[in-house]
PDB file of N, CA and C in Angstrom:
ATOM      1  N   MET O   1     109.599  95.426 106.844  1.00 95.00           N
ATOM      2  CA  MET O   1     108.372  95.984 106.333  1.00 95.00           C
ATOM      3  C   MET O   1     108.006  97.199 107.190  1.00 95.00           C
ATOM      4  N   LYS O   2     107.728  98.313 106.540  1.00 97.00           N
ATOM      5  CA  LYS O   2     107.324  99.516 107.267  1.00 97.00           C
ATOM      6  C   LYS O   2     105.821  99.486 107.513  1.00 97.00           C
ATOM      7  N   VAL O   3     105.435  99.926 108.723  1.00 97.00           N
ATOM      8  CA  VAL O   3     104.024  99.989 109.088  1.00 97.00           C
ATOM      9  C   VAL O   3     103.731 101.314 109.782  1.00 97.00           C
ATOM     10  N   THR O   4     102.495 101.726 109.660  1.00 98.00           N
ATOM     11  CA  THR O   4     101.963 102.841 110.435  1.00 98.00           C
ATOM     12  C   THR O   4     100.776 102.302 111.196  1.00 98.00           C
ATOM     13  N   ILE O   5     100.759 102.530 112.493  1.00 97.00           N
ATOM     14  CA  ILE O   5      99.673 102.060 113.358  1.00 97.00           C
ATOM     15  C   ILE O   5      98.882 103.277 113.823  1.00 97.00           C
ATOM     16  N   LEU O   6      97.570 103.215 113.681  1.00 98.00           N
ATOM     17  CA  LEU O   6      96.657 104.250 114.167  1.00 98.00           C
ATOM     18  C   LEU O   6      95.797 103.606 115.239  1.00 98.00           C
ATOM     19  N   ALA O   7      95.659 104.253 116.393  1.00 97.00           N
ATOM     20  CA  ALA O   7      94.886 103.622 117.463  1.00 97.00           C
ATOM     21  C   ALA O   7      94.215 104.649 118.365  1.00 97.00           C
ATOM     22  N   ASN O   8      93.176 104.179 119.050  1.00 97.00           N
ATOM     23  CA  ASN O   8      92.490 104.946 120.082  1.00 97.00           C
ATOM     24  C   ASN O   8      92.552 104.163 121.385  1.00 97.00           C
ATOM     25  N   TYR O   9      92.804 104.870 122.463  1.00 96.00           N
ATOM     26  CA  TYR O   9      92.833 104.229 123.777  1.00 96.00           C
ATOM     27  C   TYR O   9      91.433 103.976 124.287  1.00 96.00           C
ATOM     28  N   ALA O  10      91.262 102.870 125.007  1.00 95.00           N
ATOM     29  CA  ALA O  10      90.009 102.569 125.706  1.00 95.00           C
ATOM     30  C   ALA O  10      89.961 103.436 126.969  1.00 95.00           C
ATOM     31  N   PRO O  11      88.757 103.687 127.515  1.00 93.00           N
ATOM     32  CA  PRO O  11      88.649 104.530 128.708  1.00 93.00           C
ATOM     33  C   PRO O  11      89.557 104.103 129.866  1.00 93.00           C
ATOM     34  N   ASN O  12      89.674 102.796 130.108  1.00 91.00           N
ATOM     35  CA  ASN O  12      90.525 102.349 131.216  1.00 91.00           C
ATOM     36  C   ASN O  12      92.005 102.669 130.961  1.00 91.00           C
ATOM     37  N   ALA O  13      92.420 102.729 129.705  1.00 93.00           N
ATOM     38  CA  ALA O  13      93.812 103.034 129.384  1.00 93.00           C
ATOM     39  C   ALA O  13      94.137 104.504 129.650  1.00 93.00           C
ATOM     40  N   TYR O  14      93.138 105.382 129.536  1.00 91.00           N
ATOM     41  CA  TYR O  14      93.374 106.797 129.832  1.00 91.00           C
ATOM     42  C   TYR O  14      93.818 106.974 131.280  1.00 91.00           C
ATOM     43  N   LYS O  15      93.291 106.145 132.178  1.00 91.00           N
ATOM     44  CA  LYS O  15      93.705 106.231 133.581  1.00 91.00           C
ATOM     45  C   LYS O  15      95.199 106.001 133.716  1.00 91.00           C
ATOM     46  N   GLY O  16      95.717 105.009 133.012  1.00 89.00           N
ATOM     47  CA  GLY O  16      97.147 104.751 133.042  1.00 89.00           C
ATOM     48  C   GLY O  16      97.956 105.903 132.495  1.00 89.00           C
ATOM     49  N   LEU O  17      97.462 106.517 131.420  1.00 91.00           N
ATOM     50  CA  LEU O  17      98.150 107.680 130.856  1.00 91.00           C
ATOM     51  C   LEU O  17      98.220 108.819 131.861  1.00 91.00           C
ATOM     52  N   ILE O  18      97.105 109.084 132.502  1.00 92.00           N
ATOM     53  CA  ILE O  18      97.044 110.172 133.473  1.00 92.00           C
ATOM     54  C   ILE O  18      97.978 109.902 134.651  1.00 92.00           C
ATOM     55  N   GLN O  19      98.108 108.625 135.011  1.00 93.00           N
ATOM     56  CA  GLN O  19      98.969 108.261 136.137  1.00 93.00           C
ATOM     57  C   GLN O  19     100.449 108.188 135.750  1.00 93.00           C
ATOM     58  N   GLY O  20     100.769 108.451 134.504  1.00 92.00           N
ATOM     59  CA  GLY O  20     102.163 108.555 134.093  1.00 92.00           C
ATOM     60  C   GLY O  20     102.755 107.347 133.396  1.00 92.00           C
ATOM     61  N   SER O  21     101.929 106.433 132.901  1.00 89.00           N
ATOM     62  CA  SER O  21     102.438 105.272 132.186  1.00 89.00           C
ATOM     63  C   SER O  21     103.208 105.729 130.941  1.00 89.00           C
ATOM     64  N   ASP O  22     104.441 105.286 130.795  1.00 93.00           N
ATOM     65  CA  ASP O  22     105.284 105.677 129.662  1.00 93.00           C
ATOM     66  C   ASP O  22     104.937 104.810 128.462  1.00 93.00           C
ATOM     67  N   ARG O  23     103.992 105.260 127.678  1.00 93.00           N
ATOM     68  CA  ARG O  23     103.511 104.475 126.543  1.00 93.00           C
ATOM     69  C   ARG O  23     104.549 104.383 125.431  1.00 93.00           C
ATOM     70  N   GLU O  24     105.337 105.407 125.242  1.00 95.00           N
ATOM     71  CA  GLU O  24     106.346 105.351 124.189  1.00 95.00           C
ATOM     72  C   GLU O  24     107.348 104.233 124.479  1.00 95.00           C
ATOM     73  N   ALA O  25     107.802 104.116 125.721  1.00 96.00           N
ATOM     74  CA  ALA O  25     108.729 103.040 126.096  1.00 96.00           C
ATOM     75  C   ALA O  25     108.070 101.676 125.925  1.00 96.00           C
ATOM     76  N   ALA O  26     106.790 101.578 126.309  1.00 95.00           N
ATOM     77  CA  ALA O  26     106.064 100.309 126.181  1.00 95.00           C
ATOM     78  C   ALA O  26     105.916  99.903 124.711  1.00 95.00           C
ATOM     79  N   ILE O  27     105.654 100.866 123.855  1.00 97.00           N
ATOM     80  CA  ILE O  27     105.491 100.595 122.419  1.00 97.00           C
ATOM     81  C   ILE O  27     106.820 100.134 121.822  1.00 97.00           C
ATOM     82  N   LYS O  28     107.908 100.804 122.200  1.00 97.00           N
ATOM     83  CA  LYS O  28     109.227 100.404 121.693  1.00 97.00           C
ATOM     84  C   LYS O  28     109.570  98.988 122.143  1.00 97.00           C
ATOM     85  N   THR O  29     109.294  98.669 123.395  1.00 97.00           N
ATOM     86  CA  THR O  29     109.554  97.321 123.912  1.00 97.00           C
ATOM     87  C   THR O  29     108.718  96.285 123.168  1.00 97.00           C
ATOM     88  N   LEU O  30     107.458  96.615 122.892  1.00 97.00           N
ATOM     89  CA  LEU O  30     106.568  95.716 122.159  1.00 97.00           C
ATOM     90  C   LEU O  30     107.140  95.397 120.774  1.00 97.00           C
ATOM     91  N   PHE O  31     107.519  96.429 120.037  1.00 98.00           N
ATOM     92  CA  PHE O  31     108.055  96.213 118.689  1.00 98.00           C
ATOM     93  C   PHE O  31     109.369  95.436 118.728  1.00 98.00           C
ATOM     94  N   GLU O  32     110.222  95.756 119.678  1.00 98.00           N
ATOM     95  CA  GLU O  32     111.494  95.044 119.803  1.00 98.00           C
ATOM     96  C   GLU O  32     111.271  93.565 120.100  1.00 98.00           C
ATOM     97  N   SER O  33     110.200  93.241 120.818  1.00 97.00           N
ATOM     98  CA  SER O  33     109.921  91.845 121.185  1.00 97.00           C
ATOM     99  C   SER O  33     109.629  90.964 119.978  1.00 97.00           C
ATOM    100  N   VAL O  34     109.221  91.585 118.859  1.00 97.00           N
ATOM    101  CA  VAL O  34     108.954  90.818 117.636  1.00 97.00           C
ATOM    102  C   VAL O  34     109.999  91.090 116.555  1.00 97.00           C
ATOM    103  N   GLY O  35     111.116  91.706 116.948  1.00 97.00           N
ATOM    104  CA  GLY O  35     112.180  91.987 115.989  1.00 97.00           C
ATOM    105  C   GLY O  35     111.997  93.266 115.213  1.00 97.00           C
ATOM    106  N   GLY O  36     111.136  94.151 115.701  1.00 98.00           N
ATOM    107  CA  GLY O  36     110.873  95.402 115.005  1.00 98.00           C
ATOM    108  C   GLY O  36     111.567  96.581 115.639  1.00 98.00           C
ATOM    109  N   LYS O  37     111.329  97.760 115.058  1.00 98.00           N
ATOM    110  CA  LYS O  37     111.942  98.988 115.550  1.00 98.00           C
ATOM    111  C   LYS O  37     111.004 100.166 115.299  1.00 98.00           C
ATOM    112  N   VAL O  38     110.821 100.993 116.316  1.00 98.00           N
ATOM    113  CA  VAL O  38     109.952 102.162 116.217  1.00 98.00           C
ATOM    114  C   VAL O  38     110.769 103.361 115.740  1.00 98.00           C
ATOM    115  N   SER O  39     110.243 104.062 114.742  1.00 98.00           N
ATOM    116  CA  SER O  39     110.912 105.276 114.275  1.00 98.00           C
ATOM    117  C   SER O  39     110.209 106.538 114.758  1.00 98.00           C
ATOM    118  N   GLY O  40     108.960 106.417 115.196  1.00 98.00           N
ATOM    119  CA  GLY O  40     108.252 107.588 115.699  1.00 98.00           C
ATOM    120  C   GLY O  40     106.940 107.242 116.384  1.00 98.00           C
ATOM    121  N   VAL O  41     106.644 107.979 117.450  1.00 98.00           N
ATOM    122  CA  VAL O  41     105.377 107.851 118.171  1.00 98.00           C
ATOM    123  C   VAL O  41     104.812 109.255 118.318  1.00 98.00           C
ATOM    124  N   MET O  42     103.565 109.435 117.885  1.00 97.00           N
ATOM    125  CA  MET O  42     102.901 110.730 118.034  1.00 97.00           C
ATOM    126  C   MET O  42     101.584 110.544 118.758  1.00 97.00           C
ATOM    127  N   PHE O  43     101.370 111.324 119.794  1.00 96.00           N
ATOM    128  CA  PHE O  43     100.058 111.393 120.419  1.00 96.00           C
ATOM    129  C   PHE O  43      99.339 112.516 119.684  1.00 96.00           C
ATOM    130  N   THR O  44      98.126 112.236 119.218  1.00 96.00           N
ATOM    131  CA  THR O  44      97.454 113.173 118.332  1.00 96.00           C
ATOM    132  C   THR O  44      96.074 113.565 118.838  1.00 96.00           C
ATOM    133  N   ARG O  45      95.600 114.670 118.326  1.00 95.00           N
ATOM    134  CA  ARG O  45      94.241 115.125 118.599  1.00 95.00           C
ATOM    135  C   ARG O  45      93.485 114.992 117.293  1.00 95.00           C
ATOM    136  N   GLY O  46      92.356 114.325 117.336  1.00 94.00           N
ATOM    137  CA  GLY O  46      91.596 114.109 116.116  1.00 94.00           C
ATOM    138  C   GLY O  46      90.979 112.729 116.137  1.00 94.00           C
ATOM    139  N   ILE O  47      90.943 112.080 114.993  1.00 96.00           N
ATOM    140  CA  ILE O  47      90.290 110.782 114.874  1.00 96.00           C
ATOM    141  C   ILE O  47      91.008 109.720 115.691  1.00 96.00           C
ATOM    142  N   TYR O  48      92.342 109.764 115.742  1.00 97.00           N
ATOM    143  CA  TYR O  48      93.119 108.765 116.479  1.00 97.00           C
ATOM    144  C   TYR O  48      93.902 109.418 117.606  1.00 97.00           C
ATOM    145  N   ASP O  49      94.122 108.653 118.675  1.00 97.00           N
ATOM    146  CA  ASP O  49      94.872 109.140 119.834  1.00 97.00           C
ATOM    147  C   ASP O  49      96.373 109.030 119.640  1.00 97.00           C
ATOM    148  N   ILE O  50      96.786 108.031 118.870  1.00 97.00           N
ATOM    149  CA  ILE O  50      98.211 107.767 118.736  1.00 97.00           C
ATOM    150  C   ILE O  50      98.523 107.247 117.332  1.00 97.00           C
ATOM    151  N   VAL O  51      99.686 107.642 116.830  1.00 98.00           N
ATOM    152  CA  VAL O  51     100.182 107.179 115.536  1.00 98.00           C
ATOM    153  C   VAL O  51     101.603 106.672 115.769  1.00 98.00           C
ATOM    154  N   VAL O  52     101.874 105.443 115.313  1.00 98.00           N
ATOM    155  CA  VAL O  52     103.197 104.849 115.473  1.00 98.00           C
ATOM    156  C   VAL O  52     103.740 104.500 114.090  1.00 98.00           C
ATOM    157  N   ASN O  53     104.942 104.960 113.798  1.00 98.00           N
ATOM    158  CA  ASN O  53     105.642 104.572 112.570  1.00 98.00           C
ATOM    159  C   ASN O  53     106.767 103.635 112.984  1.00 98.00           C
ATOM    160  N   ALA O  54     106.819 102.470 112.327  1.00 98.00           N
ATOM    161  CA  ALA O  54     107.776 101.459 112.754  1.00 98.00           C
ATOM    162  C   ALA O  54     108.104 100.509 111.617  1.00 98.00           C
ATOM    163  N   GLU O  55     109.022  99.604 111.916  1.00 98.00           N
ATOM    164  CA  GLU O  55     109.352  98.509 111.006  1.00 98.00           C
ATOM    165  C   GLU O  55     109.194  97.204 111.755  1.00 98.00           C
ATOM    166  N   VAL O  56     108.710  96.194 111.043  1.00 98.00           N
ATOM    167  CA  VAL O  56     108.613  94.829 111.574  1.00 98.00           C
ATOM    168  C   VAL O  56     109.241  93.904 110.540  1.00 98.00           C
ATOM    169  N   PRO O  57     109.725  92.731 110.989  1.00 97.00           N
ATOM    170  CA  PRO O  57     110.389  91.840 110.039  1.00 97.00           C
ATOM    171  C   PRO O  57     109.474  91.297 108.948  1.00 97.00           C
ATOM    172  N   ASP O  58     108.195  91.106 109.270  1.00 96.00           N
ATOM    173  CA  ASP O  58     107.270  90.540 108.289  1.00 96.00           C
ATOM    174  C   ASP O  58     105.831  90.776 108.731  1.00 96.00           C
ATOM    175  N   GLN O  59     104.903  90.363 107.880  1.00 94.00           N
ATOM    176  CA  GLN O  59     103.486  90.569 108.153  1.00 94.00           C
ATOM    177  C   GLN O  59     103.026  89.845 109.411  1.00 94.00           C
ATOM    178  N   ALA O  60     103.540  88.636 109.644  1.00 96.00           N
ATOM    179  CA  ALA O  60     103.151  87.878 110.835  1.00 96.00           C
ATOM    180  C   ALA O  60     103.530  88.626 112.110  1.00 96.00           C
ATOM    181  N   ALA O  61     104.704  89.238 112.132  1.00 97.00           N
ATOM    182  CA  ALA O  61     105.138  89.998 113.309  1.00 97.00           C
ATOM    183  C   ALA O  61     104.232  91.205 113.534  1.00 97.00           C
ATOM    184  N   GLY O  62     103.916  91.924 112.470  1.00 95.00           N
ATOM    185  CA  GLY O  62     103.051  93.095 112.587  1.00 95.00           C
ATOM    186  C   GLY O  62     101.654  92.750 113.060  1.00 95.00           C
ATOM    187  N   MET O  63     101.082  91.715 112.469  1.00 95.00           N
ATOM    188  CA  MET O  63      99.722  91.339 112.850  1.00 95.00           C
ATOM    189  C   MET O  63      99.694  90.662 114.221  1.00 95.00           C
ATOM    190  N   GLY O  64     100.771  89.950 114.560  1.00 96.00           N
ATOM    191  CA  GLY O  64     100.846  89.321 115.876  1.00 96.00           C
ATOM    192  C   GLY O  64     100.871  90.341 116.992  1.00 96.00           C
ATOM    193  N   LEU O  65     101.663  91.396 116.833  1.00 96.00           N
ATOM    194  CA  LEU O  65     101.681  92.403 117.887  1.00 96.00           C
ATOM    195  C   LEU O  65     100.372  93.171 117.937  1.00 96.00           C
ATOM    196  N   ALA O  66      99.750  93.393 116.781  1.00 96.00           N
ATOM    197  CA  ALA O  66      98.443  94.054 116.761  1.00 96.00           C
ATOM    198  C   ALA O  66      97.394  93.200 117.470  1.00 96.00           C
ATOM    199  N   LEU O  67      97.437  91.904 117.264  1.00 96.00           N
ATOM    200  CA  LEU O  67      96.498  91.001 117.923  1.00 96.00           C
ATOM    201  C   LEU O  67      96.692  91.032 119.441  1.00 96.00           C
ATOM    202  N   ALA O  68      97.945  91.046 119.890  1.00 97.00           N
ATOM    203  CA  ALA O  68      98.231  91.100 121.328  1.00 97.00           C
ATOM    204  C   ALA O  68      97.693  92.388 121.949  1.00 97.00           C
ATOM    205  N   VAL O  69      97.861  93.510 121.248  1.00 96.00           N
ATOM    206  CA  VAL O  69      97.368  94.789 121.768  1.00 96.00           C
ATOM    207  C   VAL O  69      95.842  94.796 121.796  1.00 96.00           C
ATOM    208  N   ARG O  70      95.221  94.305 120.719  1.00 96.00           N
ATOM    209  CA  ARG O  70      93.752  94.237 120.699  1.00 96.00           C
ATOM    210  C   ARG O  70      93.222  93.366 121.838  1.00 96.00           C
ATOM    211  N   ALA O  71      93.853  92.230 122.072  1.00 97.00           N
ATOM    212  CA  ALA O  71      93.413  91.298 123.112  1.00 97.00           C
ATOM    213  C   ALA O  71      93.555  91.885 124.512  1.00 97.00           C
ATOM    214  N   SER O  72      94.428  92.874 124.675  1.00 96.00           N
ATOM    215  CA  SER O  72      94.636  93.482 125.992  1.00 96.00           C
ATOM    216  C   SER O  72      93.446  94.323 126.440  1.00 96.00           C
ATOM    217  N   GLY O  73      92.633  94.770 125.483  1.00 95.00           N
ATOM    218  CA  GLY O  73      91.495  95.623 125.819  1.00 95.00           C
ATOM    219  C   GLY O  73      91.871  97.083 126.033  1.00 95.00           C
ATOM    220  N   SER O  74      93.117  97.446 125.766  1.00 95.00           N
ATOM    221  CA  SER O  74      93.559  98.814 126.028  1.00 95.00           C
ATOM    222  C   SER O  74      93.269  99.782 124.883  1.00 95.00           C
ATOM    223  N   VAL O  75      92.849  99.240 123.733  1.00 95.00           N
ATOM    224  CA  VAL O  75      92.505 100.100 122.606  1.00 95.00           C
ATOM    225  C   VAL O  75      91.100  99.761 122.107  1.00 95.00           C
ATOM    226  N   THR O  76      90.438 100.767 121.545  1.00 92.00           N
ATOM    227  CA  THR O  76      89.115 100.537 120.970  1.00 92.00           C
ATOM    228  C   THR O  76      89.196 100.410 119.456  1.00 92.00           C
ATOM    229  N   ASP O  77      90.188 101.011 118.857  1.00 94.00           N
ATOM    230  CA  ASP O  77      90.404 100.936 117.413  1.00 94.00           C
ATOM    231  C   ASP O  77      91.893 100.730 117.182  1.00 94.00           C
ATOM    232  N   LEU O  78      92.216  99.923 116.212  1.00 96.00           N
ATOM    233  CA  LEU O  78      93.621  99.728 115.853  1.00 96.00           C
ATOM    234  C   LEU O  78      93.680  99.437 114.364  1.00 96.00           C
ATOM    235  N   VAL O  79      94.367 100.283 113.624  1.00 96.00           N
ATOM    236  CA  VAL O  79      94.511 100.129 112.184  1.00 96.00           C
ATOM    237  C   VAL O  79      95.987  99.942 111.887  1.00 96.00           C
ATOM    238  N   VAL O  80      96.317  98.915 111.115  1.00 96.00           N
ATOM    239  CA  VAL O  80      97.695  98.666 110.703  1.00 96.00           C
ATOM    240  C   VAL O  80      97.787  98.924 109.203  1.00 96.00           C
ATOM    241  N   LEU O  81      98.594  99.899 108.836  1.00 97.00           N
ATOM    242  CA  LEU O  81      98.822 100.223 107.427  1.00 97.00           C
ATOM    243  C   LEU O  81     100.208  99.721 107.050  1.00 97.00           C
ATOM    244  N   GLU O  82     100.278  98.876 106.023  1.00 95.00           N
ATOM    245  CA  GLU O  82     101.552  98.319 105.573  1.00 95.00           C
ATOM    246  C   GLU O  82     102.025  99.063 104.336  1.00 95.00           C
ATOM    247  N   GLU O  83     103.307  99.377 104.297  1.00 95.00           N
ATOM    248  CA  GLU O  83     103.876 100.007 103.119  1.00 95.00           C
ATOM    249  C   GLU O  83     103.898  99.005 101.967  1.00 95.00           C
ATOM    250  N   LEU O  84     103.558  99.464 100.785  1.00 94.00           N
ATOM    251  CA  LEU O  84     103.538  98.609  99.605  1.00 94.00           C
ATOM    252  C   LEU O  84     104.683  98.940  98.663  1.00 94.00           C
ATOM    253  N   ASP O  85     105.147  97.940  97.938  1.00 94.00           N
ATOM    254  CA  ASP O  85     106.093  98.130  96.838  1.00 94.00           C
ATOM    255  C   ASP O  85     105.224  98.330  95.597  1.00 94.00           C
ATOM    256  N   MET O  86     104.954  99.584  95.254  1.00 95.00           N
ATOM    257  CA  MET O  86     104.017  99.880  94.163  1.00 95.00           C
ATOM    258  C   MET O  86     104.504  99.386  92.813  1.00 95.00           C
ATOM    259  N   LYS O  87     105.806  99.323  92.576  1.00 97.00           N
ATOM    260  CA  LYS O  87     106.299  98.791  91.300  1.00 97.00           C
ATOM    261  C   LYS O  87     105.879  97.333  91.153  1.00 97.00           C
ATOM    262  N   ALA O  88     106.023  96.550  92.219  1.00 95.00           N
ATOM    263  CA  ALA O  88     105.629  95.138  92.170  1.00 95.00           C
ATOM    264  C   ALA O  88     104.112  95.000  92.038  1.00 95.00           C
ATOM    265  N   VAL O  89     103.366  95.838  92.757  1.00 95.00           N
ATOM    266  CA  VAL O  89     101.896  95.803  92.680  1.00 95.00           C
ATOM    267  C   VAL O  89     101.435  96.140  91.265  1.00 95.00           C
ATOM    268  N   LEU O  90     102.015  97.163  90.665  1.00 97.00           N
ATOM    269  CA  LEU O  90     101.617  97.566  89.313  1.00 97.00           C
ATOM    270  C   LEU O  90     101.992  96.518  88.272  1.00 97.00           C
ATOM    271  N   ALA O  91     103.102  95.841  88.468  1.00 96.00           N
ATOM    272  CA  ALA O  91     103.489  94.778  87.541  1.00 96.00           C
ATOM    273  C   ALA O  91     102.441  93.670  87.547  1.00 96.00           C
ATOM    274  N   VAL O  92     101.976  93.273  88.717  1.00 97.00           N
ATOM    275  CA  VAL O  92     100.945  92.237  88.825  1.00 97.00           C
ATOM    276  C   VAL O  92      99.619  92.767  88.290  1.00 97.00           C
ATOM    277  N   ALA O  93      99.289  94.009  88.606  1.00 97.00           N
ATOM    278  CA  ALA O  93      98.034  94.594  88.129  1.00 97.00           C
ATOM    279  C   ALA O  93      97.987  94.630  86.602  1.00 97.00           C
ATOM    280  N   ASN O  94      99.097  94.948  85.986  1.00 97.00           N
ATOM    281  CA  ASN O  94      99.142  94.984  84.517  1.00 97.00           C
ATOM    282  C   ASN O  94      98.953  93.595  83.921  1.00 97.00           C
ATOM    283  N   LYS O  95      99.529  92.571  84.520  1.00 97.00           N
ATOM    284  CA  LYS O  95      99.316  91.194  84.052  1.00 97.00           C
ATOM    285  C   LYS O  95      97.845  90.816  84.179  1.00 97.00           C
ATOM    286  N   ALA O  96      97.267  91.106  85.347  1.00 97.00           N
ATOM    287  CA  ALA O  96      95.873  90.746  85.607  1.00 97.00           C
ATOM    288  C   ALA O  96      94.922  91.509  84.694  1.00 97.00           C
ATOM    289  N   ALA O  97      95.208  92.791  84.443  1.00 96.00           N
ATOM    290  CA  ALA O  97      94.338  93.617  83.602  1.00 96.00           C
ATOM    291  C   ALA O  97      94.253  93.084  82.175  1.00 96.00           C
ATOM    292  N   LYS O  98      95.304  92.430  81.710  1.00 96.00           N
ATOM    293  CA  LYS O  98      95.315  91.896  80.344  1.00 96.00           C
ATOM    294  C   LYS O  98      94.376  90.704  80.177  1.00 96.00           C
ATOM    295  N   VAL O  99      94.098  89.974  81.242  1.00 96.00           N
ATOM    296  CA  VAL O  99      93.271  88.776  81.128  1.00 96.00           C
ATOM    297  C   VAL O  99      91.910  88.894  81.807  1.00 96.00           C
ATOM    298  N   TYR O 100      91.717  89.919  82.627  1.00 96.00           N
ATOM    299  CA  TYR O 100      90.451  90.048  83.356  1.00 96.00           C
ATOM    300  C   TYR O 100      89.329  90.434  82.411  1.00 96.00           C
ATOM    301  N   LYS O 101      88.215  89.719  82.515  1.00 93.00           N
ATOM    302  CA  LYS O 101      87.016  90.038  81.737  1.00 93.00           C
ATOM    303  C   LYS O 101      85.920  90.423  82.725  1.00 93.00           C
ATOM    304  N   PRO O 102      85.537  91.713  82.756  1.00 91.00           N
ATOM    305  CA  PRO O 102      84.525  92.170  83.710  1.00 91.00           C
ATOM    306  C   PRO O 102      83.141  91.579  83.396  1.00 91.00           C
ATOM    307  N   ALA O 103      82.325  91.471  84.419  1.00 93.00           N
ATOM    308  CA  ALA O 103      80.956  90.965  84.251  1.00 93.00           C
ATOM    309  C   ALA O 103      80.168  91.943  83.395  1.00 93.00           C
ATOM    310  N   GLY O 104      79.233  91.413  82.620  1.00 85.00           N
ATOM    311  CA  GLY O 104      78.332  92.253  81.852  1.00 85.00           C
ATOM    312  C   GLY O 104      78.822  92.458  80.502  1.00 85.00           C
TER     313      GLY O 104
END
């Protein structure tokens, strides 16, 4: 499953960055620990400090690593975007649309 992670560092984490903490290596190790693989890490200017594009074996692996990072206190925001199979989503949506009766 492909994921994109958007995150902001907490103030205490900036100290580690300034002192030379290799966050890209740490992120790759984190993903590998759950059977995943990182395809790209970008440090950004704007709404988020970092963007990670990666693959994880399943939703549990993706959410588990996100939970571990959140629990560390090193980020203030963390968004996990999962890639969708739109053909499968649209097939289900079309079935549901045929039987759904809106209120009113």
